[in-house]
Short mmCIF file of C-alpha atoms and ligand atoms in Angstrom, two decimals:
data_model
loop_
_atom_site.label_atom_id
_atom_site.label_comp_id
_atom_site.label_asym_id
_atom_site.label_seq_id
_atom_site.Cartn_x
_atom_site.Cartn_y
_atom_site.Cartn_z
CA MET A 1 17.64 29.78 6.02
CA GLU A 2 17.42 31.57 2.66
CA TYR A 3 17.31 30.22 -0.89
CA ALA A 4 20.97 31.20 -1.20
CA ASP A 5 21.83 28.55 1.43
CA TYR A 6 19.88 25.81 -0.33
CA ARG A 7 22.73 24.27 -2.28
CA ARG A 8 24.90 23.91 0.83
CA TRP A 9 22.20 22.29 2.96
CA SER A 10 20.93 20.17 0.16
CA ALA A 11 24.49 18.82 -0.33
CA ARG A 12 24.74 18.19 3.41
CA ALA A 13 21.42 16.31 3.36
CA THR A 14 22.58 14.28 0.35
CA ASP A 15 25.80 13.29 2.17
CA TRP A 16 23.74 12.26 5.17
CA ILE A 17 21.36 10.21 2.98
CA GLU A 18 24.24 8.44 1.25
CA HIS A 19 25.78 7.49 4.57
CA TYR A 20 22.41 6.49 6.08
CA LEU A 21 21.40 4.24 3.22
CA GLY A 22 24.92 2.86 2.82
CA THR A 23 25.12 1.76 6.47
CA LEU A 24 21.49 0.78 7.00
CA ARG A 25 22.29 -2.93 7.01
CA ASN A 26 24.35 -2.42 10.19
CA ARG A 27 21.49 -0.84 12.12
CA ARG A 28 18.80 -2.64 14.09
CA VAL A 29 15.57 -2.61 12.07
CA ARG A 30 12.94 -1.71 14.67
CA ALA A 31 13.48 1.34 16.87
CA ALA A 32 14.52 0.42 20.40
CA THR A 33 13.04 3.53 21.96
CA LYS A 34 10.42 3.45 24.74
CA PRO A 35 7.13 5.37 24.36
CA GLY A 36 7.57 9.00 25.44
CA GLU A 37 11.38 9.03 25.36
CA ILE A 38 11.52 11.02 22.13
CA ALA A 39 8.68 13.37 23.05
CA ALA A 40 10.70 14.35 26.12
CA MET A 41 13.51 15.66 23.89
CA PHE A 42 11.40 18.54 22.49
CA PRO A 43 11.05 21.89 24.25
CA ARG A 44 7.45 22.67 25.21
CA SER A 45 7.09 25.49 22.68
CA ALA A 46 8.43 26.68 19.33
CA PRO A 47 11.48 28.98 19.33
CA GLU A 48 10.74 32.72 19.26
CA ARG A 49 14.01 33.39 17.43
CA ALA A 50 15.33 31.43 14.48
CA ASP A 51 17.70 28.54 15.19
CA ASP A 52 20.65 28.22 12.84
CA MET A 53 20.66 25.31 10.41
CA GLU A 54 23.78 23.77 12.03
CA THR A 55 21.88 23.33 15.29
CA ILE A 56 18.75 22.08 13.54
CA PHE A 57 20.75 19.53 11.54
CA ALA A 58 22.68 18.37 14.61
CA ASP A 59 19.36 17.85 16.44
CA PHE A 60 18.04 15.90 13.48
CA GLU A 61 21.04 13.56 13.62
CA ARG A 62 20.73 13.25 17.40
CA ILE A 63 17.00 12.58 17.60
CA VAL A 64 15.63 11.13 14.38
CA PRO A 65 17.63 8.14 13.06
CA ASP A 66 17.60 6.19 16.33
CA GLY A 67 13.90 6.94 16.79
CA LEU A 68 13.01 5.33 13.48
CA THR A 69 11.93 1.89 12.49
CA HIS A 70 13.89 1.63 9.26
CA TRP A 71 11.44 0.86 6.46
CA GLN A 72 14.19 0.85 3.85
CA HIS A 73 16.27 -1.67 5.82
CA PRO A 74 16.96 -4.73 3.65
CA ARG A 75 15.86 -7.00 6.50
CA PHE A 76 12.51 -5.28 7.02
CA PHE A 77 10.10 -8.20 6.52
CA ALA A 78 7.12 -6.78 8.43
CA TYR A 79 3.71 -5.47 7.25
CA PHE A 80 4.17 -4.82 3.53
CA PRO A 81 7.16 -2.92 2.13
CA SER A 82 6.92 0.81 1.57
CA ASN A 83 9.72 1.22 -0.91
CA ALA A 84 11.68 4.28 -1.98
CA ALA A 85 13.77 3.47 -5.05
CA PRO A 86 16.57 6.04 -5.39
CA ALA A 87 15.24 7.38 -8.71
CA SER A 88 11.84 8.05 -7.15
CA MET A 89 13.55 9.82 -4.22
CA ILE A 90 15.17 12.23 -6.69
CA ALA A 91 11.78 12.87 -8.28
CA GLU A 92 10.33 13.61 -4.83
CA GLN A 93 13.14 16.08 -4.17
CA LEU A 94 12.27 17.92 -7.39
CA THR A 95 8.57 17.76 -6.52
CA ALA A 96 9.33 19.31 -3.14
CA ALA A 97 11.19 22.17 -4.78
CA MET A 98 8.52 22.91 -7.40
CA ALA A 99 5.82 22.47 -4.74
CA ALA A 100 3.05 22.53 -7.33
CA GLN A 101 -0.55 22.04 -6.28
CA CYS A 102 -2.01 19.83 -8.97
CA MET A 103 -5.75 19.99 -8.29
CA LEU A 104 -6.79 21.20 -11.76
CA TRP A 105 -5.35 20.85 -15.24
CA GLN A 106 -4.55 24.56 -15.29
CA THR A 107 -2.85 24.56 -11.88
CA SER A 108 -0.21 22.24 -13.32
CA PRO A 109 -0.83 21.01 -16.87
CA VAL A 110 2.27 18.80 -16.93
CA ALA A 111 1.23 17.01 -13.72
CA THR A 112 -2.20 16.20 -15.14
CA GLU A 113 -0.93 15.10 -18.52
CA MET A 114 1.93 13.08 -17.03
CA GLU A 115 -0.59 11.44 -14.66
CA ILE A 116 -2.68 10.36 -17.65
CA ALA A 117 0.43 9.06 -19.43
CA MET A 118 1.88 7.26 -16.38
CA THR A 119 -1.35 5.57 -15.34
CA GLY A 120 -1.63 4.48 -18.99
CA TRP A 121 1.87 2.97 -18.83
CA LEU A 122 0.99 1.20 -15.58
CA ARG A 123 -2.36 -0.04 -16.89
CA ASP A 124 -0.58 -1.69 -19.83
CA ALA A 125 2.25 -2.99 -17.63
CA LEU A 126 -0.29 -4.69 -15.35
CA GLY A 127 -2.06 -6.30 -18.30
CA LEU A 128 -5.29 -4.33 -17.84
CA PRO A 129 -7.50 -3.58 -20.83
CA ASP A 130 -7.21 -0.21 -22.61
CA GLY A 131 -10.61 0.92 -21.41
CA PHE A 132 -9.42 1.65 -17.85
CA SER A 133 -8.51 5.24 -16.95
CA GLY A 134 -6.17 5.88 -14.04
CA VAL A 135 -5.83 8.46 -11.29
CA ILE A 136 -3.10 8.72 -8.65
CA GLN A 137 -4.44 8.94 -5.10
CA ASP A 138 -2.38 9.25 -1.91
CA THR A 139 -3.22 5.85 -0.42
CA ALA A 140 -5.28 2.73 -1.06
CA SER A 141 -7.52 3.80 1.83
CA THR A 142 -8.50 6.89 -0.17
CA SER A 143 -9.00 4.90 -3.38
CA THR A 144 -11.23 2.42 -1.55
CA LEU A 145 -13.18 5.24 0.11
CA ALA A 146 -13.76 6.85 -3.29
CA ALA A 147 -14.99 3.48 -4.64
CA VAL A 148 -17.30 2.87 -1.67
CA LEU A 149 -18.80 6.36 -1.97
CA THR A 150 -19.39 5.62 -5.66
CA MET A 151 -21.05 2.28 -4.75
CA ARG A 152 -23.33 4.19 -2.40
CA GLU A 153 -24.26 6.93 -4.86
CA ARG A 154 -24.81 4.57 -7.75
CA ALA A 155 -27.13 2.41 -5.66
CA LEU A 156 -29.06 5.49 -4.52
CA GLY A 157 -29.36 6.97 -8.01
CA PHE A 158 -26.91 9.70 -6.86
CA SER A 159 -29.39 11.03 -4.30
CA GLY A 160 -27.27 10.37 -1.17
CA ASN A 161 -25.10 13.39 -1.80
CA SER A 162 -28.08 15.69 -2.11
CA SER A 163 -30.64 14.23 0.32
CA GLY A 164 -28.41 12.53 2.88
CA LEU A 165 -28.80 8.97 4.06
CA SER A 166 -31.20 9.14 6.96
CA GLY A 167 -34.31 7.07 6.54
CA GLY A 168 -33.11 5.73 3.17
CA GLU A 169 -32.64 2.14 2.09
CA LYS A 170 -30.03 0.06 3.90
CA LEU A 171 -27.14 -0.49 1.51
CA ARG A 172 -25.13 -3.72 1.60
CA ILE A 173 -21.50 -4.20 0.57
CA TYR A 174 -19.97 -7.68 0.24
CA CYS A 175 -16.40 -8.70 1.10
CA THR A 176 -14.62 -11.54 2.96
CA SER A 177 -12.63 -11.96 6.15
CA GLU A 178 -9.49 -11.32 4.06
CA SER A 179 -10.40 -7.71 3.18
CA HIS A 180 -8.27 -4.90 4.56
CA SER A 181 -9.46 -2.69 7.42
CA SER A 182 -9.41 0.32 5.07
CA LEU A 183 -12.65 -1.11 3.64
CA ASN A 184 -14.26 -1.14 7.10
CA LYS A 185 -13.17 2.46 7.56
CA ALA A 186 -14.59 3.47 4.18
CA ILE A 187 -17.92 1.82 5.08
CA ARG A 188 -18.08 3.90 8.26
CA ILE A 189 -17.12 7.17 6.58
CA ALA A 190 -19.63 6.56 3.79
CA GLY A 191 -22.40 6.25 6.38
CA ILE A 192 -23.18 2.67 5.38
CA GLY A 193 -22.39 1.22 8.79
CA ASP A 194 -20.38 -1.79 9.97
CA ASP A 195 -23.52 -3.94 10.17
CA ASN A 196 -24.01 -3.62 6.41
CA LEU A 197 -20.59 -4.88 5.46
CA VAL A 198 -21.32 -8.54 4.76
CA SER A 199 -18.49 -11.00 5.19
CA VAL A 200 -19.14 -13.76 2.63
CA ALA A 201 -17.87 -17.28 3.31
CA THR A 202 -14.58 -18.32 1.72
CA ASP A 203 -13.38 -21.63 0.31
CA GLU A 204 -10.33 -23.61 1.46
CA ASP A 205 -8.10 -21.18 -0.45
CA LEU A 206 -9.59 -18.17 1.36
CA ALA A 207 -11.24 -16.99 -1.88
CA MET A 208 -14.80 -15.70 -1.75
CA SER A 209 -17.35 -18.44 -2.43
CA ALA A 210 -19.36 -17.42 -5.50
CA PRO A 211 -22.49 -19.42 -4.50
CA ALA A 212 -22.34 -17.89 -1.00
CA LEU A 213 -22.09 -14.40 -2.53
CA GLU A 214 -25.09 -14.92 -4.76
CA ALA A 215 -27.11 -16.40 -1.89
CA ALA A 216 -26.22 -13.44 0.38
CA ILE A 217 -27.23 -10.88 -2.26
CA ARG A 218 -30.52 -12.65 -2.97
CA ALA A 219 -31.33 -13.01 0.74
CA ASP A 220 -30.66 -9.30 1.31
CA THR A 221 -32.83 -8.30 -1.66
CA SER A 222 -35.68 -10.47 -0.39
CA ALA A 223 -35.31 -8.84 3.03
CA GLY A 224 -35.75 -5.37 1.47
CA LEU A 225 -32.07 -4.39 1.75
CA ARG A 226 -30.19 -2.80 -1.15
CA PRO A 227 -27.07 -4.66 -2.42
CA ALA A 228 -24.74 -1.88 -3.60
CA GLY A 229 -21.21 -3.13 -4.06
CA LEU A 230 -18.69 -5.93 -4.02
CA ALA A 231 -15.12 -5.49 -2.71
CA CYS A 232 -12.63 -8.18 -3.78
CA ILE A 233 -9.09 -8.70 -2.61
CA ILE A 234 -5.96 -9.74 -4.49
CA GLY A 235 -3.13 -10.37 -2.03
CA GLY A 236 -4.77 -9.87 1.37
CA THR A 237 -2.71 -8.28 4.13
CA SER A 238 -3.01 -11.04 6.66
CA LEU A 239 -2.15 -14.16 4.62
CA GLY A 240 -1.79 -12.94 1.02
CA ALA A 241 -5.06 -14.55 -0.08
CA SER A 242 -6.82 -13.67 -3.33
CA ASP A 243 -10.40 -13.96 -4.52
CA ARG A 244 -11.15 -15.74 -7.77
CA LEU A 245 -12.37 -12.67 -9.60
CA ARG A 246 -14.26 -13.91 -12.64
CA PRO A 247 -17.13 -15.81 -10.97
CA VAL A 248 -17.82 -13.18 -8.30
CA LEU A 249 -17.46 -10.19 -10.64
CA GLU A 250 -19.84 -11.89 -13.08
CA ILE A 251 -22.44 -12.27 -10.34
CA ALA A 252 -22.00 -8.64 -9.29
CA ARG A 253 -22.35 -7.41 -12.85
CA ARG A 254 -25.46 -9.53 -13.47
CA LEU A 255 -27.08 -8.24 -10.26
CA GLY A 256 -26.08 -4.60 -10.81
CA LEU A 257 -23.45 -4.13 -8.06
CA TYR A 258 -20.51 -1.74 -8.41
CA THR A 259 -17.19 -3.58 -7.91
CA HIS A 260 -13.81 -2.65 -6.45
CA VAL A 261 -10.67 -4.81 -6.39
CA ASP A 262 -8.07 -4.09 -3.70
CA ALA A 263 -4.68 -5.19 -5.05
CA ALA A 264 -2.80 -2.61 -2.97
CA TRP A 265 0.22 -4.87 -2.40
CA ALA A 266 0.06 -7.72 -4.93
CA GLY A 267 -1.00 -5.50 -7.84
CA SER A 268 2.68 -4.71 -8.42
CA ALA A 269 3.36 -8.39 -9.14
CA MET A 270 0.98 -8.19 -12.11
CA ILE A 271 3.82 -6.63 -14.13
CA CYS A 272 5.03 -10.26 -14.34
CA PRO A 273 2.74 -12.17 -16.74
CA GLU A 274 3.24 -15.46 -14.86
CA PHE A 275 1.35 -14.09 -11.81
CA ARG A 276 -1.62 -12.91 -13.85
CA PRO A 277 -3.77 -16.03 -13.52
CA VAL A 278 -5.05 -14.37 -10.29
CA TRP A 279 -6.10 -11.40 -12.45
CA ASP A 280 -8.47 -13.59 -14.52
CA GLY A 281 -11.73 -11.63 -14.88
CA ILE A 282 -10.22 -8.27 -13.84
CA GLU A 283 -11.69 -6.65 -16.97
CA LEU A 284 -15.11 -6.98 -15.28
CA ALA A 285 -14.14 -4.70 -12.35
CA ASP A 286 -15.37 -1.11 -12.07
CA SER A 287 -12.52 0.08 -9.83
CA ILE A 288 -9.08 -1.34 -9.02
CA VAL A 289 -6.44 -0.05 -6.64
CA PHE A 290 -2.76 -0.86 -6.40
CA ASN A 291 -0.01 0.97 -4.56
CA PRO A 292 3.22 1.55 -6.49
CA HIS A 293 4.54 2.77 -3.11
CA LYS A 294 4.35 -0.72 -1.70
CA TRP A 295 6.18 -3.29 -3.78
CA LEU A 296 6.97 -1.46 -7.03
CA GLY A 297 9.38 1.12 -5.58
CA ALA A 298 7.68 4.52 -5.91
CA GLN A 299 8.30 6.70 -2.88
CA PHE A 300 5.36 6.83 -0.45
CA ASP A 301 2.71 8.10 -1.11
CA CYS A 302 1.52 6.77 -4.43
CA SER A 303 -1.66 4.77 -4.98
CA VAL A 304 -3.12 4.22 -8.44
CA GLN A 305 -6.84 3.71 -8.93
CA PHE A 306 -8.06 2.43 -12.29
CA LEU A 307 -11.67 3.07 -13.28
CA ALA A 308 -13.66 1.40 -16.05
CA ASP A 309 -15.90 4.47 -16.22
CA PRO A 310 -14.64 7.49 -14.29
CA GLY A 311 -18.04 9.18 -14.83
CA ASP A 312 -19.65 7.51 -11.79
CA GLN A 313 -16.81 8.48 -9.45
CA VAL A 314 -16.65 12.03 -10.82
CA ARG A 315 -20.41 12.39 -10.40
CA THR A 316 -19.96 11.24 -6.78
CA LEU A 317 -17.01 13.44 -5.86
CA ALA A 318 -16.96 16.52 -8.10
CA ILE A 319 -18.10 19.88 -6.76
CA ARG A 320 -17.61 22.86 -9.07
CA PRO A 321 -17.72 26.28 -7.42
CA GLU A 322 -16.94 29.26 -9.67
CA TYR A 323 -13.50 29.75 -8.10
CA LEU A 324 -12.42 26.27 -9.23
CA LYS A 325 -13.65 26.46 -12.79
CA THR A 326 -11.14 26.41 -15.61
CA LEU A 327 -12.24 29.09 -18.04
CA ASP A 328 -11.95 28.69 -21.79
CA GLN A 329 -10.30 25.26 -21.67
CA ALA A 330 -12.65 22.60 -22.95
CA GLY A 331 -11.68 18.93 -22.78
CA THR A 332 -9.23 19.05 -19.88
CA VAL A 333 -9.22 16.65 -16.90
CA ASP A 334 -9.31 18.04 -13.36
CA PHE A 335 -8.14 15.12 -11.23
CA SER A 336 -9.38 16.70 -7.98
CA GLU A 337 -12.83 15.72 -9.27
CA TRP A 338 -11.75 12.06 -9.14
CA SER A 339 -10.38 12.39 -5.58
CA ILE A 340 -11.46 13.03 -1.99
CA ALA A 341 -9.02 15.88 -1.33
CA LEU A 342 -8.95 19.02 -3.45
CA GLY A 343 -5.20 19.59 -3.09
CA ARG A 344 -2.99 17.11 -4.91
CA ARG A 345 0.76 16.52 -4.99
CA PHE A 346 2.70 15.97 -8.22
CA ARG A 347 2.96 12.18 -7.82
CA ALA A 348 3.27 11.22 -11.48
CA LEU A 349 6.87 12.45 -11.57
CA LYS A 350 8.19 9.67 -9.33
CA ILE A 351 6.42 7.04 -11.42
CA TRP A 352 8.02 8.49 -14.54
CA PHE A 353 11.47 8.41 -12.96
CA LEU A 354 10.94 4.94 -11.49
CA LEU A 355 9.71 3.25 -14.67
CA ARG A 356 12.46 4.79 -16.77
CA ALA A 357 15.34 4.30 -14.32
CA TYR A 358 14.73 0.55 -13.80
CA GLY A 359 12.60 -0.40 -16.78
CA LEU A 360 9.80 -2.91 -16.42
CA GLU A 361 12.32 -5.74 -16.82
CA GLY A 362 14.37 -4.43 -13.87
CA LEU A 363 11.28 -4.16 -11.68
CA ARG A 364 10.05 -7.62 -12.73
CA GLU A 365 13.40 -9.13 -11.81
CA ARG A 366 13.17 -7.70 -8.28
CA ILE A 367 9.62 -9.00 -7.74
CA ARG A 368 10.47 -12.44 -9.14
CA ASN A 369 13.50 -12.64 -6.84
CA HIS A 370 11.41 -11.70 -3.81
CA VAL A 371 8.86 -14.42 -4.58
CA THR A 372 11.58 -17.05 -5.16
CA TRP A 373 13.55 -16.16 -2.02
CA ALA A 374 10.40 -16.13 0.15
CA SER A 375 9.56 -19.68 -1.04
CA GLU A 376 13.13 -20.84 -0.44
CA LEU A 377 13.07 -19.50 3.10
CA ALA A 378 9.64 -21.02 3.81
CA ALA A 379 10.88 -24.39 2.51
CA LYS A 380 13.96 -24.24 4.76
CA LEU A 381 11.94 -23.21 7.83
CA GLU A 382 9.51 -26.03 7.15
CA ARG A 383 12.36 -28.51 7.74
CA HIS A 384 13.11 -27.01 11.17
CA PRO A 385 11.72 -29.39 13.81
CA GLU A 386 10.12 -26.64 15.91
CA ILE A 387 8.75 -24.41 13.15
CA GLU A 388 5.40 -24.97 11.47
CA ILE A 389 4.51 -23.16 8.25
CA THR A 390 0.91 -22.08 8.85
CA SER A 391 0.10 -20.56 5.45
CA PRO A 392 1.83 -21.21 2.15
CA CYS A 393 3.90 -18.66 0.29
CA ARG A 394 1.42 -16.48 -1.59
CA PHE A 395 3.43 -14.12 -3.79
CA SER A 396 6.18 -13.33 -1.25
CA LEU A 397 4.20 -13.69 2.01
CA PHE A 398 4.03 -16.75 4.25
CA THR A 399 3.32 -17.30 7.95
CA PHE A 400 4.82 -19.63 10.53
CA ARG A 401 4.71 -20.42 14.23
CA HIS A 402 6.95 -21.88 16.88
CA VAL A 403 5.85 -25.31 18.12
CA PRO A 404 8.36 -26.52 20.73
CA ALA A 405 7.37 -29.81 22.35
CA GLY A 406 5.38 -29.39 25.55
CA SER A 407 4.67 -25.64 25.14
CA ASP A 408 1.61 -23.69 24.11
CA PRO A 409 2.37 -22.72 20.47
CA ASP A 410 0.61 -19.31 20.74
CA ALA A 411 2.67 -18.33 23.78
CA ALA A 412 5.87 -19.73 22.25
CA THR A 413 5.25 -17.85 18.99
CA ARG A 414 4.53 -14.59 20.79
CA LEU A 415 7.76 -14.99 22.74
CA LEU A 416 9.75 -15.80 19.60
CA LEU A 417 8.37 -12.71 17.83
CA GLN A 418 9.27 -10.53 20.79
CA LYS A 419 12.80 -11.98 20.88
CA ILE A 420 13.24 -11.43 17.12
CA ASN A 421 12.15 -7.80 17.26
CA ASP A 422 14.09 -7.00 20.44
CA ASP A 423 17.17 -8.56 18.83
CA GLY A 424 16.85 -6.08 15.94
CA ARG A 425 18.49 -8.00 13.08
CA LEU A 426 15.05 -8.59 11.50
CA TYR A 427 11.66 -6.99 11.83
CA LEU A 428 8.55 -9.21 11.60
CA THR A 429 4.90 -8.76 12.57
CA GLN A 430 2.04 -11.05 13.48
CA THR A 431 -1.44 -12.07 12.40
CA THR A 432 -3.85 -14.91 13.09
CA CYS A 433 -4.38 -17.96 10.89
CA GLU A 434 -7.28 -20.30 11.71
CA GLY A 435 -7.35 -18.80 15.19
CA LYS A 436 -3.63 -19.36 15.79
CA PHE A 437 -1.17 -16.59 16.59
CA VAL A 438 1.36 -16.65 13.73
CA ILE A 439 4.31 -14.63 12.44
CA ARG A 440 4.13 -13.04 8.97
CA PHE A 441 7.19 -12.96 6.73
CA VAL A 442 7.04 -10.66 3.67
CA VAL A 443 9.92 -10.19 1.25
CA GLY A 444 9.78 -6.97 -0.77
CA GLN A 445 12.30 -4.32 0.25
CA PHE A 446 13.77 -2.81 -2.90
CA ASP A 447 17.42 -3.56 -2.06
CA CYS A 448 17.17 -6.81 -0.14
CA THR A 449 19.34 -9.67 -1.31
CA GLN A 450 19.00 -13.44 -1.16
CA ASP A 451 21.49 -13.34 1.72
CA ASP A 452 19.32 -10.90 3.67
CA VAL A 453 16.34 -13.22 3.27
CA MET A 454 18.15 -16.50 3.96
CA SER A 455 20.05 -15.04 6.92
CA ALA A 456 16.65 -14.74 8.59
CA TYR A 457 16.69 -18.53 8.99
CA ASP A 458 19.74 -18.37 11.24
CA VAL A 459 18.28 -15.58 13.35
CA ILE A 460 14.94 -17.36 13.76
CA ALA A 461 16.60 -20.74 14.54
CA GLU A 462 19.04 -19.15 17.01
CA LEU A 463 16.33 -17.25 18.90
CA ALA A 464 13.92 -20.19 18.84
CA ALA A 465 16.62 -22.28 20.56
CA ALA A 466 17.55 -19.55 23.07
N1 LIG B 501 -5.26 -2.82 1.12
C1 LIG B 501 -4.33 -3.72 1.44
C2 LIG B 501 -4.44 -5.11 0.90
C3 LIG B 501 -3.27 -3.35 2.28
O1 LIG B 501 -2.35 -4.26 2.62
C4 LIG B 501 -3.19 -2.03 2.76
C5 LIG B 501 -2.08 -1.61 3.63
O2 LIG B 501 -1.15 -2.33 3.89
C6 LIG B 501 -4.19 -1.13 2.39
C7 LIG B 501 -5.21 -1.56 1.57
C8 LIG B 501 -4.15 0.29 2.85
O3 LIG B 501 -3.09 0.94 2.22
P1 LIG B 501 -2.79 2.48 2.43
O4 LIG B 501 -1.84 2.58 3.55
O5 LIG B 501 -2.20 2.91 1.11
O6 LIG B 501 -4.07 3.17 2.71
#
C-alpha cells in the first residue's frame, strides 16, 4: 500500500468503524472464542510477497471483531472502563499520521507545550492547587513506578541510582489491602522487595488507619528500617474504597515520607465538585495519578501524573547523554526526563480534542449519570430475594453475590457470573469482599444509557433463576 491509496483505505476503515460502533449493542460483550482458536488462523510465517489490501481487510473482518471482548460496548460493566470518545479517536488518527516522537521539546515543540497546557487544564478541572505540574504517561503503572523510584531515591539521598541497592538500608513503603497490584509491581522493579511493602490496617470504611500508619512507621524506624514512602488510594479497583487523605498525608509529611495518590479510575470524578470531599488533603501529596483513558473518555493510553515538585522525579529519572541534549534552547521542558521510557507518543492531542468536544459540563454529566444509575441498579438488586449487595456503591462501583436458600453462596455466585458472561448480554468480573467471592458492577462506558444499566437487572434476575 502506498500513500496514494491512503484516502481510499482510510474511508473504508471509517465506514467499518461507523458500522461497528453503530451495531455494537447487538453483539455479545465478551468474546466467545476458546484459547488457541484464533492463533490457529495465522500462517506460521510472514508472507514473502505483499498481500493486497483487499485480502488484508477481509481477513481483519473475518478474524478480529469476533475475537474481541468489546470494551466500548455499552453493557461492558467489568474491570474499569477504558473509554474512547469519538473526538479522542479522531485525535489518535491524526497522531498516527504525524507519528511524532515527543521525547524532547525540540523533537515536537507543540506536543510538549500542549502537554503543559492540557495537564494545566486538567489540574484545574480536578480542583488541584496551581502548584502541581503535570506529565502524561502511558499508564498508571508507569506513573506509580516513577513515584516509587522517586520515593527510593529521595530516601537514599539519590545514591541508589549511582551505587545500587545491595547492602543498603531496607526501605519501607506503606499502603493498604485496597492498593492496586501495579504498586506491588513497582516495588519489585524498584528493588525494594515485596517484604518491604507494608499493608497498614484499615477502618470499617476500608480507609487507611492513621494511628496504625504512624505506629508502623515508628516501629520500622526503631527497628533500623528506613520509611521511604506512602501510597494512598482513591477509588480502589476491588471495591472502590478511598483513603482519608489529610490525616495520613500529614503524618507522612511530618515524618519525611514521599507520597503518591493512585486515583487512576476515580480521579476523573473529581471534575464534579460534589465528589471532592474524598480529595480533602490532596494538596499535601507529592505525586498523584489519574487515567483520563479510564472514565474521562480519552483513548487508551493516557495517564496523567501530577507532581508537587517535579525536581525529585527528574533527578531520579533523567539521564542526559550528548546525543539527547537540546542545544541553544534554555528553559524548555524535556518530558522524557519525567518518564521511564525515552520515546513518547503525542498524547496531549486527544485530551485537547476531548475537553473541547464535550466541555467539562458534558463530561461531568456523563460521570454523574453513571454514579446515579449504578446506585439505582444496586438499590433494585438489593430488593431481589436472592441477591445480597456486599459493598455499597462507591462512585459507580458496587459488588453483589447470589445467595439462594440452601446453596453455598460462593459456588452460586461463581456459577451466576459464568452464566452471565457465557450469555453475553453483559460482561462482569469478580473480586473478594471480606473473604467472599463477589461480582463487581462498574458503570462507566462513555455511551451507556440508563436502559443499558437497568436492563442488567433483568439479565441477572433471569440467569439467577435459571
Ligand atoms: N490503579 C488503579 C486503582 C487501577 O484500577 C488500575 C487499573 O485498573 C491501575 C492503577 C493500573 O492502571 P494502568 O492499566 O493504567 O497501568
